[in-house]
mmCIF file of C-alpha atoms in Angstrom:
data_model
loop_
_atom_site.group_PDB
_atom_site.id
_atom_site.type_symbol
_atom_site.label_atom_id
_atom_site.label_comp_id
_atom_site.label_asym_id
_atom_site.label_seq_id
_atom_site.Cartn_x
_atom_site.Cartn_y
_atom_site.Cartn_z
ATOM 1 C CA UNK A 1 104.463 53.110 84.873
ATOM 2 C CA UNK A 2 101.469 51.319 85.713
ATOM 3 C CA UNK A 3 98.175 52.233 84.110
ATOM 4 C CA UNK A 4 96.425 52.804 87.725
ATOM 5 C CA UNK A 5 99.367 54.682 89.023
ATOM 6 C CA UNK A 6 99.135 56.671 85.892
ATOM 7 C CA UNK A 7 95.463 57.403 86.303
ATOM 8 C CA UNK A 8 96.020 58.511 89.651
ATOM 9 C CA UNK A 9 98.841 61.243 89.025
ATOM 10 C CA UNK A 10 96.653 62.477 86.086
ATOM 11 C CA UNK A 11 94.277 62.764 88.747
ATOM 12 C CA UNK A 12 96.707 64.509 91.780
ATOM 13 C CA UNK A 13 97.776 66.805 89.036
ATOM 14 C CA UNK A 14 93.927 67.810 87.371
ATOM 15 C CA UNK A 15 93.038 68.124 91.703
ATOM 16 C CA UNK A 16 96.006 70.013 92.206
ATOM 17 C CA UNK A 17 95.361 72.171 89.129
ATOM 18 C CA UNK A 18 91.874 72.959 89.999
ATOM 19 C CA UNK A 19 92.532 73.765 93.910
ATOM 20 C CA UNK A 20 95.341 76.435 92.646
ATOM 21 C CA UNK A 21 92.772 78.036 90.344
ATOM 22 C CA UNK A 22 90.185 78.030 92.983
ATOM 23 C CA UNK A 23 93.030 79.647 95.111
ATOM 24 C CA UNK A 24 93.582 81.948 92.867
ATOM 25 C CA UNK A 25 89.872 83.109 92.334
ATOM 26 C CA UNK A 26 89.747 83.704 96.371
ATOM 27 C CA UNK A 27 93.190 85.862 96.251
ATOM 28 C CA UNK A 28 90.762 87.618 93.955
ATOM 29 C CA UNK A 29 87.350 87.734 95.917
ATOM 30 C CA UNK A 30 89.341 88.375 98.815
ATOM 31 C CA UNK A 31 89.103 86.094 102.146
ATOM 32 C CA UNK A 32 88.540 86.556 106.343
ATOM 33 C CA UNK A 33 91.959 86.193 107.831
ATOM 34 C CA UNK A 34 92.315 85.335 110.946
ATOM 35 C CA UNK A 35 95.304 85.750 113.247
ATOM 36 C CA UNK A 36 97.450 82.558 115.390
ATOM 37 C CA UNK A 37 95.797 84.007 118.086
ATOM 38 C CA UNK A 38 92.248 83.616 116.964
ATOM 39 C CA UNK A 39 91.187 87.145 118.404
ATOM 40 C CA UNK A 40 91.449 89.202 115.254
ATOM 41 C CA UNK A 41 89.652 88.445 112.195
ATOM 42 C CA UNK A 42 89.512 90.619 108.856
ATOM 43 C CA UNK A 43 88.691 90.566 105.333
ATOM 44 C CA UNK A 44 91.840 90.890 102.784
ATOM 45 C CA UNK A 45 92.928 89.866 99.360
ATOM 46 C CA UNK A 46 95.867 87.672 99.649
ATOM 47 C CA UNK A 47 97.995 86.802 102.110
ATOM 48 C CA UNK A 48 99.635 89.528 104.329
ATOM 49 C CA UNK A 49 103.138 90.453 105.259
ATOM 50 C CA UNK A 50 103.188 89.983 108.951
ATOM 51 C CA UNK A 51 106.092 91.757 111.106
ATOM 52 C CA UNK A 52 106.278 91.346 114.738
ATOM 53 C CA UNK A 53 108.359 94.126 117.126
ATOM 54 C CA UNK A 54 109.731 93.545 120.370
ATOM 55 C CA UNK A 55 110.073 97.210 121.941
ATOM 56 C CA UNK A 56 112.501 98.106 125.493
ATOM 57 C CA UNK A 57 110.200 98.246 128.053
ATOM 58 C CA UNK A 58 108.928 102.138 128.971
ATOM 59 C CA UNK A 59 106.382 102.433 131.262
ATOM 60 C CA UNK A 60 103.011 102.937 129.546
ATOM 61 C CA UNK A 61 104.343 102.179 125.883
ATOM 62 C CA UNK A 62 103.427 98.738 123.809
ATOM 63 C CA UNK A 63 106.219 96.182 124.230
ATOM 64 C CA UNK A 64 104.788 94.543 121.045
ATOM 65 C CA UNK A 65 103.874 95.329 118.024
ATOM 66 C CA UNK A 66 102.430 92.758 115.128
ATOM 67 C CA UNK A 67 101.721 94.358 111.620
ATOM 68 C CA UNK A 68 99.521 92.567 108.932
ATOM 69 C CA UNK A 69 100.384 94.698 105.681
ATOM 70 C CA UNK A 70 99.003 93.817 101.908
ATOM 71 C CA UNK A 71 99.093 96.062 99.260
ATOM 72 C CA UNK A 72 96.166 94.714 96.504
ATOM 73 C CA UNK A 73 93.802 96.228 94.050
ATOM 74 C CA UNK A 74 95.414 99.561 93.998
ATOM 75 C CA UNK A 75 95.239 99.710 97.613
ATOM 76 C CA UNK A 76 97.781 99.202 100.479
ATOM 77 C CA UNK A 77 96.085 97.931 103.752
ATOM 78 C CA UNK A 78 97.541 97.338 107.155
ATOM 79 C CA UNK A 79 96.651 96.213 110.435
ATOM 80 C CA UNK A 80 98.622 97.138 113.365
ATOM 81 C CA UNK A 81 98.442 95.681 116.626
ATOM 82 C CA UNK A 82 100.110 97.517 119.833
ATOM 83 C CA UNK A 83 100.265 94.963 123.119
ATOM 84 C CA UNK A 84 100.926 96.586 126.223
ATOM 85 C CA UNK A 85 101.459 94.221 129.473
ATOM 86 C CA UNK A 86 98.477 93.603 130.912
ATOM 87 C CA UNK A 87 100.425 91.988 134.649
ATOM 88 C CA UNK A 88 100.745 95.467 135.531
ATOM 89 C CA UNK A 89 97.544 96.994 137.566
ATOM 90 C CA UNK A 90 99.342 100.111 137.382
ATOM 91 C CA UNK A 91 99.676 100.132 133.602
ATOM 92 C CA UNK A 92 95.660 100.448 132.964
ATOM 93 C CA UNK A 93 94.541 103.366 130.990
ATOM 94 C CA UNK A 94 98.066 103.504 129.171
ATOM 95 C CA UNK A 95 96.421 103.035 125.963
ATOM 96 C CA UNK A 96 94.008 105.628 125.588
ATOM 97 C CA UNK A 97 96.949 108.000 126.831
ATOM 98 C CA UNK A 98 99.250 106.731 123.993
ATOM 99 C CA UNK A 99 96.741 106.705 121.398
ATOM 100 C CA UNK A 100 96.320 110.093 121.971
ATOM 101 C CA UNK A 101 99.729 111.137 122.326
ATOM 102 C CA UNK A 102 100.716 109.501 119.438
ATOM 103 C CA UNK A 103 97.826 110.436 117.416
ATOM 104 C CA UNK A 104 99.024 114.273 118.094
ATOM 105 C CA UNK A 105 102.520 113.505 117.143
ATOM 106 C CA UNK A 106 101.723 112.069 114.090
ATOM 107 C CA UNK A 107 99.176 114.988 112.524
ATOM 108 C CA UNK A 108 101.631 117.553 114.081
ATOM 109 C CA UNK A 109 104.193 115.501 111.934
ATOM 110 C CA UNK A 110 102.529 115.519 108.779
ATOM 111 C CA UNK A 111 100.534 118.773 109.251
ATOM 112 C CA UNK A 112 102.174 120.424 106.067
ATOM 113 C CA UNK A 113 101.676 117.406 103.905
ATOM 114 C CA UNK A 114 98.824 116.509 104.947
ATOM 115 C CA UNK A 115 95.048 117.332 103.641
ATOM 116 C CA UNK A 116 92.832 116.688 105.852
ATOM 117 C CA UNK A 117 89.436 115.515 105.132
ATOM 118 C CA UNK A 118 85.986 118.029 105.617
ATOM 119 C CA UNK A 119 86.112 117.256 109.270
ATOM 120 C CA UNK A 120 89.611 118.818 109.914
ATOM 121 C CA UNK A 121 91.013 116.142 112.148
ATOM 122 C CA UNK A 122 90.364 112.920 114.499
ATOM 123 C CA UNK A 123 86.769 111.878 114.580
ATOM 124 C CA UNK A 124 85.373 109.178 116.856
ATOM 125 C CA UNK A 125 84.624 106.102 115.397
ATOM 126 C CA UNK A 126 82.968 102.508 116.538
ATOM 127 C CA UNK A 127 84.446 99.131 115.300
ATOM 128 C CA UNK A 128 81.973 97.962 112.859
ATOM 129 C CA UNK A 129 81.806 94.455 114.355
ATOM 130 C CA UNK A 130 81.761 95.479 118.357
ATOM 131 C CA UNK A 131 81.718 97.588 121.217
ATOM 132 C CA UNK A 132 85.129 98.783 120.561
ATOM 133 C CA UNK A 133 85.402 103.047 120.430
ATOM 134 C CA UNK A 134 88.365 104.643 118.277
ATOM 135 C CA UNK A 135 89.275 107.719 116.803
ATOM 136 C CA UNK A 136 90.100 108.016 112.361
ATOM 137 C CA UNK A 137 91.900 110.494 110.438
ATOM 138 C CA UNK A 138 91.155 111.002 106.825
ATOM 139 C CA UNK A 139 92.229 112.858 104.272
ATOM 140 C CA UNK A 140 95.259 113.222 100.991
ATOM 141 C CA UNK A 141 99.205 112.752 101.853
ATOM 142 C CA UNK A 142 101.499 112.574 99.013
ATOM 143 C CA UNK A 143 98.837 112.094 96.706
ATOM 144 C CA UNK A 144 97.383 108.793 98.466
ATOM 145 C CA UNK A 145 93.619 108.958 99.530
ATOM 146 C CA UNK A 146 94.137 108.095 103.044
ATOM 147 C CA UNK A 147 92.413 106.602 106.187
ATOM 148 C CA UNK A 148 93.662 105.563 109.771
ATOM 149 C CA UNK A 149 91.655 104.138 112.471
ATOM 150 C CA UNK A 150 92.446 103.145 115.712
ATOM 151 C CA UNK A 151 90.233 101.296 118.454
ATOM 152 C CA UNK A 152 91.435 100.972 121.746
ATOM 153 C CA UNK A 153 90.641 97.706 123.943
ATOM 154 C CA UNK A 154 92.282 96.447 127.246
ATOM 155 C CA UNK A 155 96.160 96.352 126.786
ATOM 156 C CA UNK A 156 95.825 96.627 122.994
ATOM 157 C CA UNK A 157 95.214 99.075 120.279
ATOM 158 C CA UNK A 158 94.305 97.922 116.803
ATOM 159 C CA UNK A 159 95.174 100.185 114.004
ATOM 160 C CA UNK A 160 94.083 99.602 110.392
ATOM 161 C CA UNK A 161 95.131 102.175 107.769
ATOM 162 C CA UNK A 162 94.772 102.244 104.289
ATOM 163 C CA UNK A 163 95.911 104.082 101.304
ATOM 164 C CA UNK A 164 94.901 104.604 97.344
ATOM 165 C CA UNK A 165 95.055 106.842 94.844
ATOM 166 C CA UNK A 166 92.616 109.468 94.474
ATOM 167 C CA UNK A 167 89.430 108.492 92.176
ATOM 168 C CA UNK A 168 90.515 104.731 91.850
ATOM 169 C CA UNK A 169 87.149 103.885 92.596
ATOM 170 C CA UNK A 170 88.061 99.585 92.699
ATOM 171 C CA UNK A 171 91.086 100.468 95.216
ATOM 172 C CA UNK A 172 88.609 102.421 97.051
ATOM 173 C CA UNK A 173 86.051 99.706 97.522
ATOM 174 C CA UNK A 174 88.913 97.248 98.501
ATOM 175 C CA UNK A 175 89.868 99.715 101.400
ATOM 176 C CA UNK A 176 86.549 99.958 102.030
ATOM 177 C CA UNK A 177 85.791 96.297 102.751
ATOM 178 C CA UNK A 178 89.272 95.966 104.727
ATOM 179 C CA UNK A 179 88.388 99.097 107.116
ATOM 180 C CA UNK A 180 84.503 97.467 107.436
ATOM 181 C CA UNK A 181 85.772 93.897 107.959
ATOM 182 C CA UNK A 182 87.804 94.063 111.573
ATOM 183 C CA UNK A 183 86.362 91.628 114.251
ATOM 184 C CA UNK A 184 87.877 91.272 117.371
ATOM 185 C CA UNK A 185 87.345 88.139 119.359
ATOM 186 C CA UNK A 186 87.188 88.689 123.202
ATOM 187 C CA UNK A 187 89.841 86.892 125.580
#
């Protein structure tokens, strides 16, 4: 091989070598994801699983459903993303009434499992990042410190839940930053 092409693989591989330990710092340190779409944004360390559902249609239930799910530092985070059609004038309110529905289902479901936090149930909550309004749920199930919140925008619910062990206070920052970090970008 020629000296010049020699010094220039040494060089590829040194590049390479550093960029995959700078990689690997950020998996670390965590990094702003950011959907295809462009209109979600959030803080994670890694790269999520994402899922995508195609539901039957039912009148004023999500046809889609796109799940971002991680589990890092102790913690396992998860973003959820409900579409519901948005050509339908009738279908317009459909979210808050699902939300709520299932919301209900799913504390009913878990009501002998699950410890709720001081509060004893749903609380409202703002997105951090915008003008978005939601609902959260905290409290113990199965052992797992855990959190679910749910803001509601046109056609679309975004649900981010997380889950830790109890005292792990490293997993619990982690969670902490995911929950804090949701931006939604508007159409």
């Amino acid at each position: 091989m020629r000296p010049y092409i020699q010094r220039i693989c040494l060089s590829m591989a040194i590049l390479s070598s550093l960029f995959c330990g700078l990689a690997q710092a950020t998996d670390v340190n965590g990094q702003i994801f950011t959907t295809e779409d462009k209109h979600v944004k959030f803080w994670i360390v890694g790269t999520p699983e994402k899922t995508v559902e195609i539901f039957h249609e039912r009148k004023g239930s999500p046809y889609k459903r796109t799940t971002y799910t991680l589990e890092a530092e102790g913690s396992t985070l998860m973003l959820g993303i409900l579409e519901f059609h948005n050509d339908d004038p009738s279908a317009a309110g459909y979210e808050i009434s699902y939300l709520n529905t299932m919301l209900d289902n799913l504390r009913r479901g878990f009501i002998s499992k699950f410890l709720l936090d001081a509060n004893g149930g749903w609380v409202d909550v703002n997105l951090p990042s915008g003008d978005l309004k939601g609902k959260q749920l905290k409290g113990r199930l199965e052992g797992q410190d855990f959190t679910l919140r749910a803001y509601v925008a046109p056609h679309t619910i975004y649900m981010q839940q997380i889950g830790h062990a109890p005292r792990d206070k490293k997993a619990a920052e982690v969670a902490d930053k995911f929950l804090q970090s949701l931006v939604i970008e508007k159409e």
